């Protein structure tokens, strides 16, 4: 169970000022076990009168549906949720989970979210890799991997995206290509004919690594990679989440649901080193 009383995230985390004590990430390798993993997250970590932040992803939706059923059956009482995305807000409302806002909440007890990839020994994850069916809303746990290797999304503020993108290109020269993410259609380094711009005015550029997540041709630590990215002016967030998961809930056809609990520092970074 989570025992951290100090905020888990600095205000920059996910660019929404998220503050809480515990983050739980849910992962399932087979469809048959998705609900079991989601239910395990609720049964083990959500208690009555909790204030729960909800991320986004298919498994989070399963968790929301199960949370709604527990509230309806009065197995849980007084639980209120804060959605971290519009999709989570719609899902929670549909299943009868009471909602509040970030402005009204003083401290979150639990954040349930989903990664695309998770490095268990390093307690590091990637989020926002997939563009479909919707773009990520600033910072689904699909794979447990020995080292993160997929594209790393970097969020750039404002219309002047080219200079930060060029700085990223120089930083990862020889290790990755930098492509601006399209809203839809065919992508190219400049975002194609329909480059994505969020309602809040940020762009997403993907750092597409050639051979795993490297910097200067070497497997440097995730912390070193995050720090280099965060020093670039115009970067407001990225999908490399470090040491934020107090627990990872993993399910597959062979091992069933497995809960891995982590020791997390009082302050951890969702924007690279927080």
PDB file of C-alpha atoms in Angstrom:
ATOM      1  CA  UNK A   1       0.000   0.000   0.000  1.00  0.00           C
ATOM      2  CA  UNK A   2       1.185   3.538  -0.630  1.00  0.00           C
ATOM      3  CA  UNK A   3       2.578   5.393   2.334  1.00  0.00           C
ATOM      4  CA  UNK A   4       4.032   8.544   0.781  1.00  0.00           C
ATOM      5  CA  UNK A   5       2.500  11.635   2.349  1.00  0.00           C
ATOM      6  CA  UNK A   6       4.396  14.139   0.225  1.00  0.00           C
ATOM      7  CA  UNK A   7       3.317  14.895  -3.355  1.00  0.00           C
ATOM      8  CA  UNK A   8       4.449  12.324  -5.893  1.00  0.00           C
ATOM      9  CA  UNK A   9       4.761  14.742  -8.797  1.00  0.00           C
ATOM     10  CA  UNK A  10       6.171  18.179  -9.273  1.00  0.00           C
ATOM     11  CA  UNK A  11       3.760  20.625 -10.921  1.00  0.00           C
ATOM     12  CA  UNK A  12       5.250  20.005 -14.387  1.00  0.00           C
ATOM     13  CA  UNK A  13       4.259  16.358 -14.345  1.00  0.00           C
ATOM     14  CA  UNK A  14       1.892  15.755 -17.238  1.00  0.00           C
ATOM     15  CA  UNK A  15       1.625  19.546 -17.400  1.00  0.00           C
ATOM     16  CA  UNK A  16      -1.521  19.398 -15.291  1.00  0.00           C
ATOM     17  CA  UNK A  17      -0.104  20.045 -11.841  1.00  0.00           C
ATOM     18  CA  UNK A  18      -0.839  16.499 -10.702  1.00  0.00           C
ATOM     19  CA  UNK A  19      -0.070  15.883  -7.055  1.00  0.00           C
ATOM     20  CA  UNK A  20      -0.627  12.605  -5.296  1.00  0.00           C
ATOM     21  CA  UNK A  21       0.835   9.862  -3.155  1.00  0.00           C
ATOM     22  CA  UNK A  22       0.700   6.751  -5.287  1.00  0.00           C
ATOM     23  CA  UNK A  23       0.715   5.743  -8.916  1.00  0.00           C
ATOM     24  CA  UNK A  24      -0.391   2.316 -10.128  1.00  0.00           C
ATOM     25  CA  UNK A  25       0.281   1.143 -13.679  1.00  0.00           C
ATOM     26  CA  UNK A  26      -1.717  -1.683 -15.240  1.00  0.00           C
ATOM     27  CA  UNK A  27      -0.437  -4.039 -17.963  1.00  0.00           C
ATOM     28  CA  UNK A  28      -1.964  -7.058 -19.666  1.00  0.00           C
ATOM     29  CA  UNK A  29      -0.512  -9.242 -22.390  1.00  0.00           C
ATOM     30  CA  UNK A  30      -3.692 -11.134 -23.232  1.00  0.00           C
ATOM     31  CA  UNK A  31      -7.235  -9.824 -23.631  1.00  0.00           C
ATOM     32  CA  UNK A  32      -8.630 -12.457 -21.254  1.00  0.00           C
ATOM     33  CA  UNK A  33      -6.625 -11.005 -18.374  1.00  0.00           C
ATOM     34  CA  UNK A  34      -7.247  -7.306 -18.875  1.00  0.00           C
ATOM     35  CA  UNK A  35     -10.221  -7.152 -16.570  1.00  0.00           C
ATOM     36  CA  UNK A  36      -8.450  -9.208 -13.913  1.00  0.00           C
ATOM     37  CA  UNK A  37      -5.500  -6.816 -13.905  1.00  0.00           C
ATOM     38  CA  UNK A  38      -7.762  -3.765 -13.767  1.00  0.00           C
ATOM     39  CA  UNK A  39      -9.845  -5.245 -10.950  1.00  0.00           C
ATOM     40  CA  UNK A  40      -6.678  -6.048  -8.998  1.00  0.00           C
ATOM     41  CA  UNK A  41      -5.698  -2.377  -9.148  1.00  0.00           C
ATOM     42  CA  UNK A  42      -9.031  -1.298  -7.672  1.00  0.00           C
ATOM     43  CA  UNK A  43      -9.320  -4.081  -5.071  1.00  0.00           C
ATOM     44  CA  UNK A  44      -5.818  -3.624  -3.707  1.00  0.00           C
ATOM     45  CA  UNK A  45      -5.277   0.112  -3.886  1.00  0.00           C
ATOM     46  CA  UNK A  46      -8.646   1.895  -3.801  1.00  0.00           C
ATOM     47  CA  UNK A  47     -10.452   2.199  -0.463  1.00  0.00           C
ATOM     48  CA  UNK A  48     -13.560   4.107   0.564  1.00  0.00           C
ATOM     49  CA  UNK A  49     -13.237   7.911   0.597  1.00  0.00           C
ATOM     50  CA  UNK A  50     -10.227   7.807  -1.730  1.00  0.00           C
ATOM     51  CA  UNK A  51      -9.500  10.579  -4.211  1.00  0.00           C
ATOM     52  CA  UNK A  52      -8.381   8.748  -7.353  1.00  0.00           C
ATOM     53  CA  UNK A  53      -6.841  10.252 -10.472  1.00  0.00           C
ATOM     54  CA  UNK A  54      -7.619   8.382 -13.691  1.00  0.00           C
ATOM     55  CA  UNK A  55      -5.279   8.258 -16.674  1.00  0.00           C
ATOM     56  CA  UNK A  56      -6.208   6.890 -20.060  1.00  0.00           C
ATOM     57  CA  UNK A  57      -6.052   3.611 -21.927  1.00  0.00           C
ATOM     58  CA  UNK A  58      -8.073   0.468 -22.422  1.00  0.00           C
ATOM     59  CA  UNK A  59      -7.065  -1.084 -19.123  1.00  0.00           C
ATOM     60  CA  UNK A  60      -7.815   2.127 -17.251  1.00  0.00           C
ATOM     61  CA  UNK A  61     -11.297   2.003 -18.807  1.00  0.00           C
ATOM     62  CA  UNK A  62     -11.724  -1.512 -17.393  1.00  0.00           C
ATOM     63  CA  UNK A  63     -10.667  -0.203 -13.990  1.00  0.00           C
ATOM     64  CA  UNK A  64     -13.155   2.670 -14.207  1.00  0.00           C
ATOM     65  CA  UNK A  65     -15.985   0.298 -15.105  1.00  0.00           C
ATOM     66  CA  UNK A  66     -15.122  -1.970 -12.178  1.00  0.00           C
ATOM     67  CA  UNK A  67     -14.840   0.992  -9.813  1.00  0.00           C
ATOM     68  CA  UNK A  68     -18.304   2.116 -10.898  1.00  0.00           C
ATOM     69  CA  UNK A  69     -19.732  -1.327 -10.176  1.00  0.00           C
ATOM     70  CA  UNK A  70     -18.146  -1.404  -6.698  1.00  0.00           C
ATOM     71  CA  UNK A  71     -19.672   1.972  -5.913  1.00  0.00           C
ATOM     72  CA  UNK A  72     -23.075   0.857  -7.198  1.00  0.00           C
ATOM     73  CA  UNK A  73     -22.920  -2.262  -5.018  1.00  0.00           C
ATOM     74  CA  UNK A  74     -21.797  -0.079  -2.072  1.00  0.00           C
ATOM     75  CA  UNK A  75     -18.659  -2.165  -1.661  1.00  0.00           C
ATOM     76  CA  UNK A  76     -16.884   1.179  -1.836  1.00  0.00           C
ATOM     77  CA  UNK A  77     -18.231   4.526  -0.655  1.00  0.00           C
ATOM     78  CA  UNK A  78     -17.190   8.126  -0.970  1.00  0.00           C
ATOM     79  CA  UNK A  79     -14.689   7.577  -3.787  1.00  0.00           C
ATOM     80  CA  UNK A  80     -14.216  10.623  -6.013  1.00  0.00           C
ATOM     81  CA  UNK A  81     -12.175  10.681  -9.224  1.00  0.00           C
ATOM     82  CA  UNK A  82     -10.194  13.309 -11.093  1.00  0.00           C
ATOM     83  CA  UNK A  83      -9.907  12.558 -14.819  1.00  0.00           C
ATOM     84  CA  UNK A  84      -6.529  13.211 -16.429  1.00  0.00           C
ATOM     85  CA  UNK A  85      -8.087  13.199 -19.897  1.00  0.00           C
ATOM     86  CA  UNK A  86     -11.415  13.878 -21.554  1.00  0.00           C
ATOM     87  CA  UNK A  87     -11.700  10.174 -22.398  1.00  0.00           C
ATOM     88  CA  UNK A  88     -11.380   9.255 -18.708  1.00  0.00           C
ATOM     89  CA  UNK A  89     -13.974  11.887 -17.801  1.00  0.00           C
ATOM     90  CA  UNK A  90     -16.507  10.452 -20.253  1.00  0.00           C
ATOM     91  CA  UNK A  91     -15.814   6.885 -19.107  1.00  0.00           C
ATOM     92  CA  UNK A  92     -16.158   7.772 -15.421  1.00  0.00           C
ATOM     93  CA  UNK A  93     -19.398   9.675 -15.995  1.00  0.00           C
ATOM     94  CA  UNK A  94     -20.839   6.759 -17.965  1.00  0.00           C
ATOM     95  CA  UNK A  95     -20.106   4.324 -15.126  1.00  0.00           C
ATOM     96  CA  UNK A  96     -21.385   6.617 -12.389  1.00  0.00           C
ATOM     97  CA  UNK A  97     -18.057   7.490 -10.786  1.00  0.00           C
ATOM     98  CA  UNK A  98     -18.313  10.908  -9.083  1.00  0.00           C
ATOM     99  CA  UNK A  99     -15.910  13.506 -10.478  1.00  0.00           C
ATOM    100  CA  UNK A 100     -14.144  16.574  -9.183  1.00  0.00           C
ATOM    101  CA  UNK A 101     -11.565  18.949 -10.669  1.00  0.00           C
ATOM    102  CA  UNK A 102      -7.850  19.521 -10.202  1.00  0.00           C
ATOM    103  CA  UNK A 103      -8.621  22.949  -8.754  1.00  0.00           C
ATOM    104  CA  UNK A 104     -10.893  21.514  -6.059  1.00  0.00           C
ATOM    105  CA  UNK A 105      -8.618  18.621  -5.085  1.00  0.00           C
ATOM    106  CA  UNK A 106      -5.905  19.224  -2.508  1.00  0.00           C
ATOM    107  CA  UNK A 107      -4.075  15.923  -2.742  1.00  0.00           C
ATOM    108  CA  UNK A 108      -4.658  12.778  -4.763  1.00  0.00           C
ATOM    109  CA  UNK A 109      -4.376   9.413  -3.032  1.00  0.00           C
ATOM    110  CA  UNK A 110      -3.864   7.314  -6.135  1.00  0.00           C
ATOM    111  CA  UNK A 111      -3.241   7.648  -9.855  1.00  0.00           C
ATOM    112  CA  UNK A 112      -4.124   4.691 -12.076  1.00  0.00           C
ATOM    113  CA  UNK A 113      -2.558   4.926 -15.513  1.00  0.00           C
ATOM    114  CA  UNK A 114      -1.319   2.747 -18.343  1.00  0.00           C
ATOM    115  CA  UNK A 115       2.045   2.637 -20.115  1.00  0.00           C
ATOM    116  CA  UNK A 116       3.014   1.488 -23.604  1.00  0.00           C
ATOM    117  CA  UNK A 117       6.286  -0.050 -22.376  1.00  0.00           C
ATOM    118  CA  UNK A 118       7.662  -0.746 -18.909  1.00  0.00           C
ATOM    119  CA  UNK A 119      11.236  -1.484 -17.796  1.00  0.00           C
ATOM    120  CA  UNK A 120      10.686  -3.293 -14.494  1.00  0.00           C
ATOM    121  CA  UNK A 121      14.197  -3.108 -12.956  1.00  0.00           C
ATOM    122  CA  UNK A 122      14.488   0.614 -13.704  1.00  0.00           C
ATOM    123  CA  UNK A 123      10.842   1.344 -12.858  1.00  0.00           C
ATOM    124  CA  UNK A 124      10.682   3.388 -16.065  1.00  0.00           C
ATOM    125  CA  UNK A 125       7.909   3.580 -18.602  1.00  0.00           C
ATOM    126  CA  UNK A 126       7.002   5.071 -21.944  1.00  0.00           C
ATOM    127  CA  UNK A 127       3.614   6.645 -22.501  1.00  0.00           C
ATOM    128  CA  UNK A 128       2.050   8.250 -25.559  1.00  0.00           C
ATOM    129  CA  UNK A 129       3.726   6.087 -28.210  1.00  0.00           C
ATOM    130  CA  UNK A 130       0.583   5.301 -30.135  1.00  0.00           C
ATOM    131  CA  UNK A 131      -1.233   8.033 -32.004  1.00  0.00           C
ATOM    132  CA  UNK A 132      -4.445   6.125 -32.577  1.00  0.00           C
ATOM    133  CA  UNK A 133      -7.308   6.231 -31.829  1.00  0.00           C
ATOM    134  CA  UNK A 134      -6.474   9.555 -30.117  1.00  0.00           C
ATOM    135  CA  UNK A 135      -3.435  11.598 -29.289  1.00  0.00           C
ATOM    136  CA  UNK A 136      -2.126  11.477 -25.714  1.00  0.00           C
ATOM    137  CA  UNK A 137      -3.092  14.301 -23.378  1.00  0.00           C
ATOM    138  CA  UNK A 138       0.265  15.139 -21.787  1.00  0.00           C
ATOM    139  CA  UNK A 139       1.561  12.893 -20.010  1.00  0.00           C
ATOM    140  CA  UNK A 140      -1.028   1.621 -21.889  1.00  0.00           C
ATOM    141  CA  UNK A 141       1.230  -0.687 -20.418  1.00  0.00           C
ATOM    142  CA  UNK A 142       1.570  -3.155 -23.317  1.00  0.00           C
ATOM    143  CA  UNK A 143       5.045  -4.615 -22.926  1.00  0.00           C
ATOM    144  CA  UNK A 144       7.472  -5.405 -20.165  1.00  0.00           C
ATOM    145  CA  UNK A 145      10.889  -4.964 -21.762  1.00  0.00           C
ATOM    146  CA  UNK A 146      14.558  -5.221 -20.695  1.00  0.00           C
ATOM    147  CA  UNK A 147      15.170  -1.693 -22.014  1.00  0.00           C
ATOM    148  CA  UNK A 148      12.786   0.885 -23.413  1.00  0.00           C
ATOM    149  CA  UNK A 149      13.122   1.036 -27.164  1.00  0.00           C
ATOM    150  CA  UNK A 150      10.060   2.564 -28.823  1.00  0.00           C
ATOM    151  CA  UNK A 151       9.609   6.124 -30.067  1.00  0.00           C
ATOM    152  CA  UNK A 152       9.739   8.751 -27.343  1.00  0.00           C
ATOM    153  CA  UNK A 153       7.099  11.501 -27.664  1.00  0.00           C
ATOM    154  CA  UNK A 154       8.262  14.995 -26.758  1.00  0.00           C
ATOM    155  CA  UNK A 155       5.731  17.780 -26.229  1.00  0.00           C
ATOM    156  CA  UNK A 156       6.698  21.229 -27.525  1.00  0.00           C
ATOM    157  CA  UNK A 157       4.855  24.395 -26.605  1.00  0.00           C
ATOM    158  CA  UNK A 158       3.531  26.918 -29.106  1.00  0.00           C
ATOM    159  CA  UNK A 159       3.845  27.375 -32.847  1.00  0.00           C
ATOM    160  CA  UNK A 160       7.639  27.699 -32.825  1.00  0.00           C
ATOM    161  CA  UNK A 161       8.248  23.955 -32.796  1.00  0.00           C
ATOM    162  CA  UNK A 162      11.066  23.823 -35.341  1.00  0.00           C
ATOM    163  CA  UNK A 163      13.880  25.183 -33.190  1.00  0.00           C
ATOM    164  CA  UNK A 164      13.293  22.726 -30.303  1.00  0.00           C
ATOM    165  CA  UNK A 165      12.912  19.917 -32.856  1.00  0.00           C
ATOM    166  CA  UNK A 166      16.238  20.862 -34.434  1.00  0.00           C
ATOM    167  CA  UNK A 167      17.852  20.843 -30.989  1.00  0.00           C
ATOM    168  CA  UNK A 168      16.462  17.343 -30.424  1.00  0.00           C
ATOM    169  CA  UNK A 169      17.783  16.300 -33.823  1.00  0.00           C
ATOM    170  CA  UNK A 170      21.272  17.538 -32.893  1.00  0.00           C
ATOM    171  CA  UNK A 171      21.081  15.828 -29.494  1.00  0.00           C
ATOM    172  CA  UNK A 172      20.151  12.434 -30.927  1.00  0.00           C
ATOM    173  CA  UNK A 173      22.236  12.650 -34.096  1.00  0.00           C
ATOM    174  CA  UNK A 174      23.123   9.111 -35.152  1.00  0.00           C
ATOM    175  CA  UNK A 175      20.811   7.565 -32.554  1.00  0.00           C
ATOM    176  CA  UNK A 176      17.341   8.590 -33.748  1.00  0.00           C
ATOM    177  CA  UNK A 177      15.262  10.524 -36.234  1.00  0.00           C
ATOM    178  CA  UNK A 178      12.921  13.341 -35.205  1.00  0.00           C
ATOM    179  CA  UNK A 179       9.436  13.273 -36.744  1.00  0.00           C
ATOM    180  CA  UNK A 180       6.620  15.684 -36.012  1.00  0.00           C
ATOM    181  CA  UNK A 181       3.449  13.731 -35.267  1.00  0.00           C
ATOM    182  CA  UNK A 182       0.501  14.085 -37.661  1.00  0.00           C
ATOM    183  CA  UNK A 183      -3.103  14.431 -36.525  1.00  0.00           C
ATOM    184  CA  UNK A 184      -3.983  11.785 -39.103  1.00  0.00           C
ATOM    185  CA  UNK A 185      -2.793  10.468 -42.429  1.00  0.00           C
ATOM    186  CA  UNK A 186       0.761   9.794 -43.555  1.00  0.00           C
ATOM    187  CA  UNK A 187       3.571  11.123 -41.399  1.00  0.00           C
ATOM    188  CA  UNK A 188       6.881  12.660 -42.380  1.00  0.00           C
ATOM    189  CA  UNK A 189       9.529  14.591 -40.418  1.00  0.00           C
ATOM    190  CA  UNK A 190       7.414  17.761 -40.628  1.00  0.00           C
ATOM    191  CA  UNK A 191       4.102  16.127 -39.694  1.00  0.00           C
ATOM    192  CA  UNK A 192       2.778  15.534 -43.200  1.00  0.00           C
ATOM    193  CA  UNK A 193      -0.184  17.477 -44.530  1.00  0.00           C
ATOM    194  CA  UNK A 194      -1.984  17.394 -41.165  1.00  0.00           C
ATOM    195  CA  UNK A 195       0.460  18.048 -38.314  1.00  0.00           C
ATOM    196  CA  UNK A 196      -1.015  17.582 -34.861  1.00  0.00           C
ATOM    197  CA  UNK A 197      -1.548  20.596 -32.617  1.00  0.00           C
ATOM    198  CA  UNK A 198      -3.407  20.064 -29.353  1.00  0.00           C
ATOM    199  CA  UNK A 199      -6.257  22.308 -28.164  1.00  0.00           C
ATOM    200  CA  UNK A 200      -3.728  23.759 -25.700  1.00  0.00           C
ATOM    201  CA  UNK A 201      -1.335  24.579 -28.515  1.00  0.00           C
ATOM    202  CA  UNK A 202       1.401  21.994 -28.081  1.00  0.00           C
ATOM    203  CA  UNK A 203       3.030  19.869 -30.753  1.00  0.00           C
ATOM    204  CA  UNK A 204       4.301  16.305 -30.441  1.00  0.00           C
ATOM    205  CA  UNK A 205       7.565  15.249 -32.020  1.00  0.00           C
ATOM    206  CA  UNK A 206       8.606  11.611 -31.858  1.00  0.00           C
ATOM    207  CA  UNK A 207      12.220  10.626 -31.185  1.00  0.00           C
ATOM    208  CA  UNK A 208      12.407   7.470 -33.328  1.00  0.00           C
ATOM    209  CA  UNK A 209      15.366   5.476 -32.064  1.00  0.00           C
ATOM    210  CA  UNK A 210      17.287   3.252 -34.456  1.00  0.00           C
ATOM    211  CA  UNK A 211      18.508   0.644 -31.934  1.00  0.00           C
ATOM    212  CA  UNK A 212      16.870   1.143 -28.575  1.00  0.00           C
ATOM    213  CA  UNK A 213      16.927   4.268 -26.447  1.00  0.00           C
ATOM    214  CA  UNK A 214      20.445   5.626 -26.802  1.00  0.00           C
ATOM    215  CA  UNK A 215      22.231   8.936 -26.384  1.00  0.00           C
ATOM    216  CA  UNK A 216      25.657   9.724 -27.866  1.00  0.00           C
ATOM    217  CA  UNK A 217      25.669   6.183 -29.216  1.00  0.00           C
ATOM    218  CA  UNK A 218      25.512   4.603 -25.761  1.00  0.00           C
ATOM    219  CA  UNK A 219      22.904   3.067 -23.439  1.00  0.00           C
ATOM    220  CA  UNK A 220      23.000   5.942 -20.983  1.00  0.00           C
ATOM    221  CA  UNK A 221      20.622   5.997 -18.052  1.00  0.00           C
ATOM    222  CA  UNK A 222      17.061   7.114 -18.607  1.00  0.00           C
ATOM    223  CA  UNK A 223      17.710   9.941 -16.147  1.00  0.00           C
ATOM    224  CA  UNK A 224      20.571  11.258 -18.292  1.00  0.00           C
ATOM    225  CA  UNK A 225      18.421  11.113 -21.427  1.00  0.00           C
ATOM    226  CA  UNK A 226      15.544  12.889 -19.696  1.00  0.00           C
ATOM    227  CA  UNK A 227      17.791  15.622 -18.319  1.00  0.00           C
ATOM    228  CA  UNK A 228      19.236  16.377 -21.746  1.00  0.00           C
ATOM    229  CA  UNK A 229      15.745  16.638 -23.258  1.00  0.00           C
ATOM    230  CA  UNK A 230      14.432  18.861 -20.473  1.00  0.00           C
ATOM    231  CA  UNK A 231      17.227  21.386 -20.980  1.00  0.00           C
ATOM    232  CA  UNK A 232      15.929  22.221 -24.465  1.00  0.00           C
ATOM    233  CA  UNK A 233      13.926  25.435 -24.478  1.00  0.00           C
ATOM    234  CA  UNK A 234      10.350  24.918 -25.611  1.00  0.00           C
ATOM    235  CA  UNK A 235      10.045  21.337 -24.345  1.00  0.00           C
ATOM    236  CA  UNK A 236       7.224  21.142 -21.809  1.00  0.00           C
ATOM    237  CA  UNK A 237       6.932  17.381 -21.247  1.00  0.00           C
ATOM    238  CA  UNK A 238       7.852  13.973 -22.621  1.00  0.00           C
ATOM    239  CA  UNK A 239       6.662  10.405 -22.374  1.00  0.00           C
ATOM    240  CA  UNK A 240       9.610   9.019 -20.409  1.00  0.00           C
ATOM    241  CA  UNK A 241       8.257   8.461 -16.902  1.00  0.00           C
ATOM    242  CA  UNK A 242      10.849   7.660 -14.270  1.00  0.00           C
ATOM    243  CA  UNK A 243      10.386   6.164 -10.836  1.00  0.00           C
ATOM    244  CA  UNK A 244       6.716   7.138 -10.606  1.00  0.00           C
ATOM    245  CA  UNK A 245       5.086   3.708 -10.320  1.00  0.00           C
ATOM    246  CA  UNK A 246       4.511   2.513  -6.777  1.00  0.00           C
ATOM    247  CA  UNK A 247       3.110  -0.676  -8.249  1.00  0.00           C
ATOM    248  CA  UNK A 248       2.899  -2.343 -11.644  1.00  0.00           C
ATOM    249  CA  UNK A 249       0.088  -4.829 -12.181  1.00  0.00           C
ATOM    250  CA  UNK A 250       0.976  -7.310 -14.898  1.00  0.00           C
ATOM    251  CA  UNK A 251      -1.141 -10.123 -16.306  1.00  0.00           C
ATOM    252  CA  UNK A 252      -0.479 -12.796 -18.888  1.00  0.00           C
ATOM    253  CA  UNK A 253      -1.785 -16.228 -19.805  1.00  0.00           C
ATOM    254  CA  UNK A 254       1.047 -18.090 -18.053  1.00  0.00           C
ATOM    255  CA  UNK A 255       1.601 -16.193 -14.806  1.00  0.00           C
ATOM    256  CA  UNK A 256      -1.804 -14.642 -14.260  1.00  0.00           C
ATOM    257  CA  UNK A 257      -2.021 -11.318 -12.425  1.00  0.00           C
ATOM    258  CA  UNK A 258       1.256 -10.266 -10.830  1.00  0.00           C
ATOM    259  CA  UNK A 259       1.672  -7.198  -8.622  1.00  0.00           C
ATOM    260  CA  UNK A 260       5.123  -5.633  -8.382  1.00  0.00           C
ATOM    261  CA  UNK A 261       5.460  -2.977  -5.715  1.00  0.00           C
ATOM    262  CA  UNK A 262       8.257  -0.432  -5.864  1.00  0.00           C
ATOM    263  CA  UNK A 263       9.979   1.872  -3.421  1.00  0.00           C
ATOM    264  CA  UNK A 264       9.532   5.363  -4.854  1.00  0.00           C
ATOM    265  CA  UNK A 265      11.121   8.564  -3.621  1.00  0.00           C
ATOM    266  CA  UNK A 266       8.901  11.203  -2.089  1.00  0.00           C
ATOM    267  CA  UNK A 267       9.251  13.284  -5.239  1.00  0.00           C
ATOM    268  CA  UNK A 268       9.575  11.569  -8.596  1.00  0.00           C
ATOM    269  CA  UNK A 269       9.408  12.918 -12.118  1.00  0.00           C
ATOM    270  CA  UNK A 270       6.945  12.240 -14.834  1.00  0.00           C
ATOM    271  CA  UNK A 271       8.774  14.812 -16.909  1.00  0.00           C
ATOM    272  CA  UNK A 272      12.023  13.006 -16.923  1.00  0.00           C
ATOM    273  CA  UNK A 273      13.488  13.131 -13.482  1.00  0.00           C
ATOM    274  CA  UNK A 274      10.668  14.471 -11.279  1.00  0.00           C
TER     275      UNK A 274
END
